[in-house]
XYZ file of C-alpha atoms in Angstrom:
327
model
C -57.490 55.715 52.305
C -57.520 58.852 53.572
C -55.572 62.606 52.846
C -52.727 62.796 55.222
C -54.374 66.027 57.306
C -51.973 68.468 57.739
C -52.711 69.980 60.822
C -52.404 67.111 62.882
C -48.838 66.006 61.302
C -48.314 69.892 61.610
C -48.380 69.901 65.341
C -46.459 66.817 65.440
C -44.009 67.920 63.074
C -43.577 71.486 65.463
C -42.775 68.992 68.470
C -40.430 66.994 66.843
C -38.286 70.048 65.146
C -38.333 71.560 68.929
C -36.895 68.151 70.467
C -34.304 67.792 68.098
C -32.787 70.850 67.447
C -30.973 70.262 70.959
C -28.729 67.193 69.167
C -29.550 67.662 65.648
C -26.311 69.103 63.956
C -28.634 71.461 61.334
C -30.709 73.143 63.131
C -34.056 74.103 61.639
C -34.997 76.581 64.302
C -33.480 79.553 62.825
C -34.920 82.835 61.511
C -36.125 83.362 59.211
C -36.946 79.352 59.134
C -35.003 77.368 57.041
C -37.931 75.963 54.870
C -35.427 73.143 53.264
C -34.982 71.507 56.714
C -38.478 71.871 57.404
C -40.001 69.898 54.095
C -37.208 67.008 54.957
C -38.491 66.957 58.298
C -41.719 66.661 57.312
C -41.707 64.357 54.576
C -39.480 62.022 56.481
C -41.840 61.729 59.234
C -44.101 60.571 57.256
C -42.224 58.092 55.347
C -42.233 59.188 51.924
C -38.862 58.026 50.696
C -39.104 54.751 51.853
C -37.805 52.710 48.564
C -41.512 51.823 47.780
C -42.964 52.568 44.112
C -46.572 52.666 43.664
C -46.327 51.234 39.837
C -49.255 48.668 38.652
C -49.241 46.909 35.482
C -52.154 47.348 32.898
C -53.112 43.780 33.518
C -54.158 44.691 36.781
C -55.660 47.872 35.540
C -57.506 46.008 32.866
C -59.361 43.271 35.637
C -60.292 46.108 37.694
C -61.695 48.128 34.868
C -65.758 47.507 36.404
C -64.069 48.097 39.940
C -65.732 51.178 40.963
C -62.843 51.359 43.828
C -60.444 51.947 40.765
C -60.336 55.651 39.027
C -58.418 55.772 36.333
C -57.039 59.774 34.834
C -55.124 59.978 31.928
C -52.750 62.746 31.566
C -51.882 62.690 27.893
C -53.211 65.487 25.528
C -56.803 65.454 24.627
C -55.838 64.555 21.270
C -54.607 61.489 21.952
C -56.965 60.664 24.488
C -59.688 61.439 21.878
C -57.794 59.092 19.606
C -58.042 56.280 22.189
C -58.270 55.821 26.046
C -58.684 52.918 28.382
C -62.514 53.062 28.737
C -64.018 55.182 31.715
C -60.852 56.834 32.232
C -60.995 60.640 33.014
C -58.615 62.943 31.308
C -57.134 65.473 33.094
C -54.125 68.041 32.257
C -50.991 67.314 34.774
C -51.376 70.914 35.805
C -54.797 70.371 36.803
C -54.283 67.521 38.788
C -54.563 69.002 42.127
C -56.690 70.687 41.509
C -59.087 67.745 40.229
C -58.125 66.179 43.513
C -59.187 69.075 45.531
C -62.127 69.818 44.214
C -63.585 67.396 41.585
C -63.000 64.349 43.379
C -63.075 62.710 46.519
C -59.765 60.728 46.501
C -60.656 58.414 49.508
C -63.334 57.270 48.250
C -61.447 54.570 45.801
C -58.901 52.127 46.576
C -56.897 52.868 43.841
C -56.330 55.784 41.639
C -54.450 55.518 38.869
C -52.789 57.977 36.679
C -51.659 56.982 32.370
C -49.658 58.795 30.271
C -47.240 57.481 27.091
C -44.186 55.871 28.918
C -45.102 55.770 32.432
C -42.595 58.152 33.410
C -44.729 61.777 33.615
C -47.740 59.516 35.658
C -45.296 58.325 37.846
C -43.805 62.282 38.265
C -47.148 63.589 39.076
C -47.923 60.686 41.497
C -44.844 61.448 43.022
C -46.354 64.830 43.141
C -49.567 64.026 44.445
C -48.355 61.281 46.900
C -46.344 64.358 48.807
C -49.477 66.002 48.695
C -51.168 63.349 50.970
C -52.584 61.360 48.513
C -51.610 57.817 49.253
C -54.137 55.806 47.206
C -52.485 57.129 43.761
C -50.257 54.816 41.560
C -49.032 55.040 37.962
C -48.952 52.477 35.222
C -46.152 50.601 34.271
C -44.898 51.730 30.362
C -48.009 54.182 30.180
C -50.378 53.045 27.437
C -47.551 51.941 25.768
C -48.407 48.374 27.186
C -51.684 48.930 26.597
C -51.732 48.752 22.464
C -49.060 48.361 19.964
C -49.796 51.781 18.320
C -49.618 53.696 21.419
C -46.551 51.905 21.726
C -44.679 52.845 18.276
C -45.259 56.271 19.562
C -43.392 55.865 22.226
C -41.183 53.571 23.684
C -40.405 51.404 20.814
C -38.757 54.563 18.790
C -37.268 55.526 21.798
C -35.385 52.494 22.901
C -32.250 51.577 21.369
C -28.196 50.460 22.122
C -25.733 53.990 20.897
C -23.797 53.822 24.001
C -23.530 50.771 25.387
C -20.349 50.407 24.546
C -19.337 53.576 25.846
C -20.384 52.566 29.448
C -17.505 52.827 32.699
C -17.513 50.126 35.252
C -15.641 53.237 38.204
C -16.925 53.269 40.927
C -17.372 56.714 41.426
C -17.395 58.248 45.562
C -20.263 60.377 46.241
C -19.334 64.061 47.103
C -18.703 64.741 50.962
C -21.915 66.585 52.728
C -22.325 70.090 51.420
C -24.842 73.301 51.510
C -28.952 72.365 50.668
C -30.328 74.411 49.105
C -32.574 77.385 50.250
C -36.306 77.499 49.709
C -37.798 81.185 50.000
C -41.668 80.604 49.677
C -42.318 83.364 52.735
C -44.081 80.949 54.469
C -43.896 79.948 58.491
C -46.218 76.717 58.094
C -45.353 73.900 56.939
C -48.287 72.959 54.987
C -48.114 76.314 53.091
C -44.363 75.545 52.448
C -45.598 72.586 51.108
C -48.544 73.673 48.846
C -47.044 76.607 47.055
C -43.646 74.333 46.046
C -46.459 71.869 44.518
C -48.336 74.575 43.091
C -44.845 75.556 41.213
C -44.430 71.820 39.672
C -47.308 71.087 38.891
C -47.542 74.418 36.829
C -44.366 73.483 35.056
C -44.572 71.051 32.378
C -42.779 67.634 32.778
C -40.497 67.962 29.576
C -38.908 70.605 31.356
C -37.486 67.831 33.391
C -36.808 65.079 31.199
C -32.822 65.175 29.201
C -32.245 62.663 26.547
C -29.206 60.200 27.153
C -27.190 61.399 23.920
C -26.789 65.044 25.803
C -25.424 63.385 28.740
C -23.103 60.724 27.365
C -21.673 63.359 24.790
C -21.164 66.127 27.936
C -21.212 63.741 31.257
C -19.371 66.690 33.048
C -22.151 69.318 32.545
C -24.607 67.441 35.001
C -24.394 65.626 38.478
C -25.608 62.036 37.055
C -26.903 59.524 39.530
C -27.560 55.929 38.761
C -30.590 55.412 40.812
C -30.124 51.126 40.586
C -28.413 48.582 43.416
C -25.004 47.931 43.180
C -24.869 44.848 41.103
C -26.446 46.670 38.398
C -24.339 49.862 38.817
C -20.886 48.291 38.934
C -22.110 46.260 35.372
C -21.673 49.556 33.679
C -23.381 52.980 33.637
C -22.928 56.383 32.543
C -19.469 57.876 32.670
C -19.463 59.869 35.886
C -21.993 57.962 37.651
C -22.811 57.508 41.108
C -24.745 55.282 42.825
C -27.331 56.064 45.035
C -29.354 53.365 46.426
C -33.446 53.510 45.594
C -33.974 52.644 49.255
C -31.945 54.882 51.495
C -30.129 57.490 49.858
C -32.391 60.457 49.800
C -32.910 60.422 53.290
C -30.748 63.169 55.509
C -29.412 60.436 57.188
C -28.113 59.226 54.232
C -26.843 60.750 51.782
C -29.178 63.537 50.947
C -26.626 66.468 51.437
C -24.257 65.242 49.115
C -26.303 66.589 45.927
C -24.591 69.475 44.661
C -26.864 72.588 44.548
C -25.027 74.268 41.473
C -25.211 71.994 38.786
C -28.008 70.160 36.932
C -28.968 66.113 38.379
C -29.494 63.884 36.314
C -30.996 60.685 37.581
C -31.440 57.523 35.944
C -32.656 53.574 36.248
C -34.175 50.784 33.923
C -36.891 52.703 32.802
C -37.200 56.367 34.074
C -40.198 55.040 36.348
C -38.652 55.449 39.600
C -36.697 57.755 38.873
C -39.091 59.988 38.256
C -40.492 59.417 41.704
C -37.461 60.242 43.121
C -36.861 63.690 40.678
C -40.655 65.007 42.062
C -39.147 64.768 45.510
C -36.250 66.278 45.021
C -37.666 68.986 42.887
C -39.995 70.109 45.746
C -36.370 70.522 48.238
C -35.025 73.014 45.599
C -32.665 70.944 43.835
C -32.390 71.382 39.911
C -33.050 67.545 38.709
C -34.056 65.960 35.925
C -34.810 62.413 34.460
C -32.734 60.506 32.186
C -35.456 59.437 28.915
C -36.525 56.171 28.944
C -33.818 55.480 31.464
C -31.007 52.877 30.394
C -33.611 51.358 27.749
C -32.469 54.458 26.088
C -28.842 53.443 25.558
C -28.327 49.873 26.393
C -31.751 47.717 25.853
C -29.687 44.968 24.364
C -27.668 44.778 27.177
C -30.538 44.751 29.545
C -32.453 42.050 28.082
C -29.424 39.242 27.719
C -29.491 40.455 31.732
C -33.036 39.988 32.167
C -33.447 43.487 33.779
C -36.468 45.721 32.975
C -36.773 46.129 29.707
C -39.529 47.269 27.211
C -40.172 45.060 24.126
C -43.147 43.819 22.939
C -43.910 41.399 24.682
C -44.782 44.258 27.528
C -47.414 45.227 25.002
C -51.005 44.224 25.110
C -54.095 44.072 22.714
C -56.601 45.752 25.228
C -59.382 47.478 24.142
C -60.179 51.166 23.876
C -62.342 53.850 23.721
C -62.154 56.028 19.985
């Protein structure tokens, strides 16, 4: 797969904007240009938000360790990388990923590029940014190194799954807000590729920990956040964090659906079962200018046993393999 060329899409985008501005209620032809609307149109034209989450399991990585069409990138700290990593993985700091793709490798040479972290959450976040940048053959490894060997899991998933707030769930169907203002983006750029590059640069340089919110903070002060349950309706109605509103992972964050119901004056927290699908949405919405965080370890951080009973996506020791590492 090749990186999506900005120039061709930019031309297509400009034509689309001109034609749609006569009928669309949100005219993007403003002076100065509405950078938010420019980004939304560009990303939706390229079908970025489509409910598909490029997450692969450890067993696929293990089976393809000798496959030259697979390239592994480990974004953990150099100390953890030295402690143990998958053979032939390259250690790249998250803030250097974009430069690595642009200047160190030819991404189109690979069938799949897999980004690996501790839990799968930060890898998913940065894979989302890379896909927004046009690298459509990038994936995150589910559960991160926690699924590779038990000692990694003990430092990540196994010490963070619990059931502390399972008794505090609510089943109220909370309504989405009415459509309102969207974020104001002011990079000072005019071309879509320049606006997008400026936004991506900002979020590659921002540590992922700045986007993490703990479940204890959300349960103890839910009114401090606009809380999004990023699950289907069945899982939402079973029980969710108080005040949480359900947004469907397939369609909700498009301009023709519920994007404009998101608040611009409140911290947004998104959560799903594991935090890995949510991480993709968090990256996307941050690029669009919303203030969004990811709930650390998702629902597993507060209702792990209930999820096991329902057969939902939970972390347990059965997810841990004993695969070899380079030490």
